Amino acid sequence: MNKSSSEKNKNKKRILFFIGCIVVGFLGGVFLGKTISLKSIGFRPIDFFIILISLYVWMFISINIHEFGHFIFGKKAKYKLIGYSIACFNWFYENGKVKFYLKFNKEIGGLCCMMPTKESTRKDHLLFISGGVIFNFISILLMLCGLFLMPSGKVLLKGILITGIVVTSLLAIINFIPIKSVGIATDGNILWSILRNEPSGQIYLKILDVTNKLRFGVSFKDLDLNFDIKSSEKVDVTTIQIVLYEYFKALDLDNIEEVKNNIEFLENHIDIIPEYSRPGFYNEFIYYYSAIELREEKAKEYFTKAKKLLLNDKDINGRRTLASYKLFIENDYEEAKICCFDGLSVKDKFPFKGQALLEEKLIMKILNKVNGGNNNE
């Protein structure tokens, strides 16, 4: 799929959704106006627009209640928080410390990213996955109680609360049923596929198992990545995650041909990757086109997209990426060397110990190039 056409389709869907909400609200208002006297129950014309605005406010609130549910149930399952987003406010862990930055994520209103801190069980995964929907249903029950306890004269407040119940119910139902949206599985899709022991559920569990092994120090070259998914016609975020792991394994094994194949696959399907996850992929594109393929125009293209975050990315992965760009594209040996040593100094703080081994190996290769270049000058 062409990236620009995919973005246009997403924008069209957003526009149509908002127009649909306005049309439904307008028709609903006309219907109520024809069937009952809104004025007689204290409903003013301005109240209709207030409720319409509350529709979008409730969408934001419901999404963040959902993400908070994942956080609470993730903590109960002994998961570790990696990152959390509320609108444009973003927190994430880097080198063992919490880092904050402002960035508006177009595709999400909130995000909770966690990972296991031990050998996770099937029950732990199910607990974390179901947390968001459970919190949505709890909030619906609380709003229903508030609606019944509210005095009869509070027409506007009741209308706003009913809007909240409807919006939250829709979000909960969509996340509970097993569907996929733009290549991303809903919580229900993952939950039911695991409970039914379906192939997609088993793949999801295997990805978590691989991630756990990386966290506990198993290197990429020693991982079993026996997934035959690239031949599948349906490419989704799960497929992308597997190919990314295969790319890292190929790097670890110095299999440049396989590295090239994986990079091409990831580039061709970059539109499937949510916008908030793309900087990590841009890093690998920068590294590949700087240190391996040596294509300056491509390296600069992705560096432009990732520059703001990459320059502030102080973990070993970010420093390795920047070092490769500084050395091979900008011919700045001194800056490349500084990036390498900065990366090595925080190696032990990287959450995935197995990946840190690969990062160290790649940085040492860059350092060898730096030292070789300096000796030749």
Short mmCIF file of C-alpha atoms in Angstrom, two decimals, residues 35-356:
data_model
loop_
_atom_site.label_atom_id
_atom_site.label_comp_id
_atom_site.label_asym_id
_atom_site.label_seq_id
_atom_site.Cartn_x
_atom_site.Cartn_y
_atom_site.Cartn_z
CA THR A 35 -41.50 14.14 19.50
CA ILE A 36 -41.19 15.99 22.79
CA SER A 37 -41.09 19.57 23.93
CA LEU A 38 -37.47 20.02 24.98
CA LYS A 39 -38.25 23.47 26.30
CA SER A 40 -40.81 22.03 28.70
CA ILE A 41 -38.14 19.87 30.35
CA GLY A 42 -35.64 22.71 30.55
CA PHE A 43 -33.51 21.82 27.50
CA ARG A 44 -32.15 24.95 25.81
CA PRO A 45 -30.88 25.13 22.18
CA ILE A 46 -27.35 25.85 23.44
CA ASP A 47 -27.44 22.61 25.45
CA PHE A 48 -27.47 20.60 22.24
CA PHE A 49 -24.09 22.07 21.22
CA ILE A 50 -22.69 21.59 24.73
CA ILE A 51 -23.60 17.90 24.56
CA LEU A 52 -22.06 17.66 21.10
CA ILE A 53 -18.80 19.08 22.45
CA SER A 54 -18.99 16.69 25.41
CA LEU A 55 -19.07 13.82 22.90
CA TYR A 56 -15.44 14.51 21.94
CA VAL A 57 -14.42 15.21 25.53
CA TRP A 58 -15.86 11.84 26.57
CA MET A 59 -13.94 10.11 23.78
CA PHE A 60 -10.70 11.45 25.27
CA ILE A 61 -11.73 10.59 28.84
CA SER A 62 -12.85 7.06 27.90
CA ILE A 63 -9.60 6.31 26.07
CA ASN A 64 -7.55 7.40 29.08
CA ILE A 65 -9.73 5.44 31.52
CA HIS A 66 -9.05 2.45 29.26
CA GLU A 67 -5.27 3.02 29.33
CA PHE A 68 -5.32 3.55 33.11
CA GLY A 69 -7.06 0.18 33.41
CA HIS A 70 -4.17 -1.43 31.54
CA PHE A 71 -1.77 0.29 33.95
CA ILE A 72 -3.55 -0.88 37.13
CA PHE A 73 -3.97 -4.48 35.93
CA GLY A 74 -0.43 -4.44 34.52
CA LYS A 75 0.92 -3.50 37.96
CA LYS A 76 -1.14 -6.32 39.46
CA ALA A 77 0.45 -8.72 36.95
CA LYS A 78 3.87 -7.33 37.96
CA TYR A 79 4.46 -5.62 34.62
CA LYS A 80 6.89 -2.69 34.44
CA LEU A 81 5.84 0.66 33.00
CA ILE A 82 7.90 1.72 29.96
CA GLY A 83 5.90 4.70 28.78
CA TYR A 84 2.64 6.55 29.33
CA SER A 85 0.91 9.22 27.23
CA ILE A 86 -2.06 11.49 27.88
CA ALA A 87 -2.78 13.66 24.84
CA CYS A 88 0.47 15.57 24.17
CA PHE A 89 2.03 14.69 27.54
CA ASN A 90 4.45 11.78 27.31
CA TRP A 91 6.47 9.99 29.96
CA PHE A 92 8.87 7.13 29.33
CA TYR A 93 11.83 5.43 30.97
CA GLU A 94 15.28 6.01 29.51
CA ASN A 95 18.41 4.65 31.18
CA GLY A 96 16.44 3.93 34.35
CA LYS A 97 15.06 7.47 34.68
CA VAL A 98 11.67 8.97 33.82
CA LYS A 99 11.85 11.35 30.86
CA PHE A 100 9.08 13.77 29.91
CA TYR A 101 8.40 15.41 26.56
CA LEU A 102 5.56 17.17 24.73
CA LYS A 103 4.40 15.61 21.47
CA PHE A 104 0.89 15.36 20.10
CA ASN A 105 0.16 11.86 18.82
CA LYS A 106 -2.44 12.18 16.06
CA GLU A 107 -3.61 8.56 16.21
CA ILE A 108 -4.10 8.20 19.97
CA GLY A 109 -5.50 10.14 22.92
CA GLY A 110 -3.64 8.02 25.43
CA LEU A 111 -1.19 5.13 25.65
CA CYS A 112 0.09 2.75 28.32
CA CYS A 113 3.17 0.72 27.41
CA MET A 114 4.31 -1.98 29.87
CA MET A 115 6.43 -5.12 29.82
CA PRO A 116 6.75 -8.18 32.08
CA THR A 117 9.34 -8.14 34.86
CA LYS A 118 9.44 -11.91 35.29
CA GLU A 119 8.66 -15.09 33.39
CA SER A 120 5.09 -14.15 32.60
CA THR A 121 2.26 -16.63 32.67
CA ARG A 122 -0.73 -16.83 30.36
CA LYS A 123 -2.87 -15.51 33.21
CA ASP A 124 -0.63 -12.43 33.59
CA HIS A 125 -0.98 -11.57 29.91
CA LEU A 126 -4.76 -11.99 29.99
CA LEU A 127 -4.96 -9.81 33.09
CA PHE A 128 -3.01 -6.98 31.46
CA ILE A 129 -4.90 -7.19 28.14
CA SER A 130 -8.36 -7.16 29.76
CA GLY A 131 -7.62 -4.29 32.17
CA GLY A 132 -8.68 -1.50 29.81
CA VAL A 133 -12.08 -2.96 28.94
CA ILE A 134 -12.79 -3.85 32.58
CA PHE A 135 -12.13 -0.25 33.65
CA ASN A 136 -14.41 1.02 30.88
CA PHE A 137 -17.26 -1.21 32.09
CA ILE A 138 -16.66 -0.11 35.70
CA SER A 139 -16.85 3.55 34.64
CA ILE A 140 -20.11 2.81 32.77
CA LEU A 141 -21.64 1.33 35.94
CA LEU A 142 -20.54 4.36 37.97
CA MET A 143 -22.07 6.74 35.40
CA LEU A 144 -25.33 4.76 35.41
CA CYS A 145 -25.47 5.06 39.20
CA GLY A 146 -24.82 8.80 38.92
CA LEU A 147 -27.56 9.12 36.31
CA PHE A 148 -30.19 7.46 38.51
CA LEU A 149 -29.15 9.43 41.60
CA MET A 150 -29.16 12.79 39.79
CA PRO A 151 -32.12 15.13 40.50
CA SER A 152 -34.71 15.25 37.71
CA GLY A 153 -34.15 18.96 37.03
CA LYS A 154 -30.53 18.51 35.91
CA VAL A 155 -31.38 18.00 32.23
CA LEU A 156 -28.08 19.19 30.76
CA LEU A 157 -25.96 17.20 33.23
CA LYS A 158 -28.04 14.11 32.50
CA GLY A 159 -27.56 14.62 28.78
CA ILE A 160 -23.79 14.93 29.22
CA LEU A 161 -23.72 11.81 31.40
CA ILE A 162 -25.79 9.81 28.90
CA THR A 163 -23.35 10.90 26.19
CA GLY A 164 -20.50 9.59 28.34
CA ILE A 165 -22.27 6.26 28.83
CA VAL A 166 -22.86 5.87 25.08
CA VAL A 167 -19.29 6.82 24.07
CA THR A 168 -17.66 4.63 26.74
CA SER A 169 -19.95 1.71 25.88
CA LEU A 170 -18.99 1.95 22.20
CA LEU A 171 -15.28 2.03 23.07
CA ALA A 172 -15.63 -0.93 25.44
CA ILE A 173 -17.61 -3.00 22.92
CA ILE A 174 -15.17 -2.25 20.08
CA ASN A 175 -12.24 -3.28 22.29
CA PHE A 176 -14.03 -6.38 23.55
CA ILE A 177 -14.99 -7.93 20.21
CA PRO A 178 -12.27 -9.68 18.15
CA ILE A 179 -11.57 -7.23 15.32
CA LYS A 180 -8.58 -5.46 13.78
CA SER A 181 -8.39 -1.77 12.87
CA VAL A 182 -5.76 -0.59 10.34
CA GLY A 183 -3.67 -3.71 11.03
CA ILE A 184 -3.82 -3.27 14.81
CA ALA A 185 -5.59 -5.93 16.86
CA THR A 186 -8.06 -4.78 19.52
CA ASP A 187 -7.73 -6.06 23.07
CA GLY A 188 -10.63 -8.40 22.34
CA ASN A 189 -8.88 -9.81 19.27
CA ILE A 190 -5.80 -10.70 21.34
CA LEU A 191 -7.81 -11.85 24.37
CA TRP A 192 -10.13 -14.21 22.48
CA SER A 193 -7.36 -15.58 20.26
CA ILE A 194 -5.41 -16.58 23.38
CA LEU A 195 -8.45 -18.05 25.16
CA ARG A 196 -9.39 -20.06 22.05
CA ASN A 197 -5.77 -21.15 21.43
CA GLU A 198 -5.95 -19.73 17.91
CA PRO A 199 -2.74 -19.39 15.81
CA SER A 200 -2.70 -15.58 16.16
CA GLY A 201 -2.95 -15.94 19.94
CA GLN A 202 -0.07 -18.41 20.02
CA ILE A 203 2.05 -16.04 17.90
CA TYR A 204 1.29 -13.20 20.30
CA LEU A 205 2.37 -15.35 23.28
CA LYS A 206 5.53 -16.41 21.45
CA ILE A 207 6.42 -12.77 20.78
CA LEU A 208 6.03 -12.08 24.50
CA ASP A 209 8.23 -15.10 25.26
CA VAL A 210 10.92 -13.80 22.88
CA THR A 211 10.66 -10.33 24.45
CA ASN A 212 11.09 -11.86 27.92
CA LYS A 213 14.20 -13.72 26.80
CA LEU A 214 15.67 -10.50 25.44
CA ARG A 215 14.95 -8.81 28.74
CA PHE A 216 16.76 -11.57 30.64
CA GLY A 217 19.88 -11.40 28.46
CA VAL A 218 19.44 -13.91 25.62
CA SER A 219 21.11 -12.49 22.50
CA PHE A 220 19.27 -12.21 19.19
CA LYS A 221 21.51 -14.78 17.49
CA ASP A 222 20.43 -17.38 20.07
CA LEU A 223 16.70 -16.71 19.76
CA ASP A 224 14.31 -19.10 18.04
CA LEU A 225 12.40 -16.91 15.57
CA ASN A 226 10.74 -19.68 13.64
CA PHE A 227 7.86 -17.57 12.30
CA ASP A 228 6.70 -18.02 8.72
CA ILE A 229 4.62 -14.88 8.41
CA LYS A 230 6.11 -12.74 5.63
CA SER A 231 4.46 -14.93 3.00
CA SER A 232 1.05 -14.13 4.50
CA GLU A 233 -1.17 -11.77 2.50
CA LYS A 234 -2.35 -10.03 5.69
CA VAL A 235 0.43 -7.94 7.21
CA ASP A 236 -0.32 -6.41 10.60
CA VAL A 237 1.55 -4.92 13.56
CA THR A 238 2.35 -8.43 14.86
CA THR A 239 4.01 -9.26 11.54
CA ILE A 240 6.02 -6.04 11.73
CA GLN A 241 7.22 -6.88 15.26
CA ILE A 242 8.42 -10.31 14.14
CA VAL A 243 10.24 -8.91 11.09
CA LEU A 244 11.93 -6.31 13.31
CA TYR A 245 13.23 -9.12 15.54
CA GLU A 246 14.40 -11.01 12.45
CA TYR A 247 16.24 -7.88 11.32
CA PHE A 248 18.08 -7.65 14.64
CA LYS A 249 18.94 -11.35 14.51
CA ALA A 250 20.32 -10.96 10.98
CA LEU A 251 22.44 -8.03 12.21
CA ASP A 252 23.75 -10.19 15.06
CA LEU A 253 24.65 -12.98 12.60
CA ASP A 254 26.17 -10.53 10.09
CA ASN A 255 23.71 -11.78 7.47
CA ILE A 256 23.62 -8.60 5.38
CA GLU A 257 21.38 -10.04 2.67
CA GLU A 258 18.71 -10.90 5.25
CA VAL A 259 19.17 -7.50 6.89
CA LYS A 260 18.45 -5.88 3.51
CA ASN A 261 15.35 -8.04 2.94
CA ASN A 262 13.96 -7.16 6.37
CA ILE A 263 14.60 -3.43 5.96
CA GLU A 264 12.84 -3.45 2.58
CA PHE A 265 9.87 -5.28 4.11
CA LEU A 266 9.63 -2.80 7.00
CA GLU A 267 9.91 0.19 4.67
CA ASN A 268 7.21 -1.16 2.37
CA HIS A 269 4.82 -1.57 5.31
CA ILE A 270 5.71 1.51 7.35
CA ASP A 271 2.15 2.82 6.89
CA ILE A 272 0.86 -0.04 9.08
CA ILE A 273 3.03 1.04 12.00
CA PRO A 274 1.28 3.55 14.31
CA GLU A 275 2.83 7.01 14.13
CA TYR A 276 3.91 6.94 17.79
CA SER A 277 5.99 3.78 17.13
CA ARG A 278 7.69 4.91 13.92
CA PRO A 279 10.72 6.75 15.41
CA GLY A 280 12.20 3.42 16.53
CA PHE A 281 11.91 2.08 12.98
CA TYR A 282 13.35 5.30 11.55
CA ASN A 283 16.41 4.72 13.76
CA GLU A 284 17.05 1.38 12.08
CA PHE A 285 16.52 2.84 8.61
CA ILE A 286 19.06 5.58 9.44
CA TYR A 287 21.57 3.01 10.67
CA TYR A 288 21.08 0.73 7.66
CA TYR A 289 21.42 3.48 5.05
CA SER A 290 24.35 5.08 6.92
CA ALA A 291 26.45 2.11 8.01
CA ILE A 292 25.48 -0.69 5.60
CA GLU A 293 23.90 0.51 2.35
CA LEU A 294 25.69 3.90 2.40
CA ARG A 295 22.85 5.78 0.68
CA GLU A 296 23.15 9.34 1.85
CA GLU A 297 19.82 10.61 0.49
CA LYS A 298 17.85 7.84 2.25
CA ALA A 299 19.75 8.28 5.51
CA LYS A 300 19.06 12.03 5.44
CA GLU A 301 15.39 11.43 4.62
CA TYR A 302 14.83 9.36 7.75
CA PHE A 303 17.13 11.49 9.88
CA THR A 304 14.96 14.51 9.07
CA LYS A 305 11.89 12.61 10.31
CA ALA A 306 13.52 11.35 13.51
CA LYS A 307 15.96 14.19 14.24
CA LYS A 308 14.17 15.87 17.13
CA LEU A 309 13.68 12.66 19.11
CA LEU A 310 16.97 11.06 18.05
CA LEU A 311 19.14 13.96 19.23
CA ASN A 312 17.53 13.59 22.67
CA ASP A 313 17.61 9.78 22.66
CA LYS A 314 20.32 8.97 25.20
CA ASP A 315 20.00 5.18 25.42
CA ILE A 316 22.45 2.83 23.72
CA ASN A 317 20.18 2.27 20.71
CA GLY A 318 19.75 5.98 20.03
CA ARG A 319 23.47 6.68 20.49
CA ARG A 320 24.38 3.84 18.10
CA THR A 321 22.03 5.24 15.46
CA LEU A 322 23.36 8.79 15.82
CA ALA A 323 26.98 7.59 15.81
CA SER A 324 26.47 5.82 12.48
CA TYR A 325 24.95 8.95 10.94
CA LYS A 326 27.67 11.24 12.30
CA LEU A 327 30.43 8.96 11.00
CA PHE A 328 29.22 7.76 7.61
CA ILE A 329 27.03 10.69 6.49
CA GLU A 330 28.55 13.75 8.16
CA ASN A 331 32.13 12.40 8.45
CA ASP A 332 32.26 13.78 11.99
CA TYR A 333 34.64 11.32 13.66
CA GLU A 334 34.77 13.15 16.97
CA GLU A 335 30.98 13.33 17.42
CA ALA A 336 30.63 9.69 16.34
CA LYS A 337 33.19 8.67 18.95
CA ILE A 338 31.41 10.65 21.68
CA CYS A 339 28.08 9.01 20.75
CA CYS A 340 29.69 5.57 20.91
CA PHE A 341 31.14 6.09 24.39
CA ASP A 342 27.90 7.70 25.61
CA GLY A 343 26.02 4.62 24.41
CA LEU A 344 28.43 2.15 26.00
CA SER A 345 28.23 4.01 29.32
CA VAL A 346 24.49 3.28 29.61
CA LYS A 347 24.53 -0.26 28.20
CA ASP A 348 23.60 -1.85 31.54
CA LYS A 349 20.56 0.41 31.90
CA PHE A 350 18.93 -0.76 28.66
CA PRO A 351 15.77 -2.77 29.57
CA PHE A 352 16.43 -5.55 27.03
CA LYS A 353 19.78 -7.06 28.03
CA GLY A 354 19.90 -9.31 24.98
CA GLN A 355 19.49 -6.37 22.61
CA ALA A 356 22.09 -4.41 24.59
#
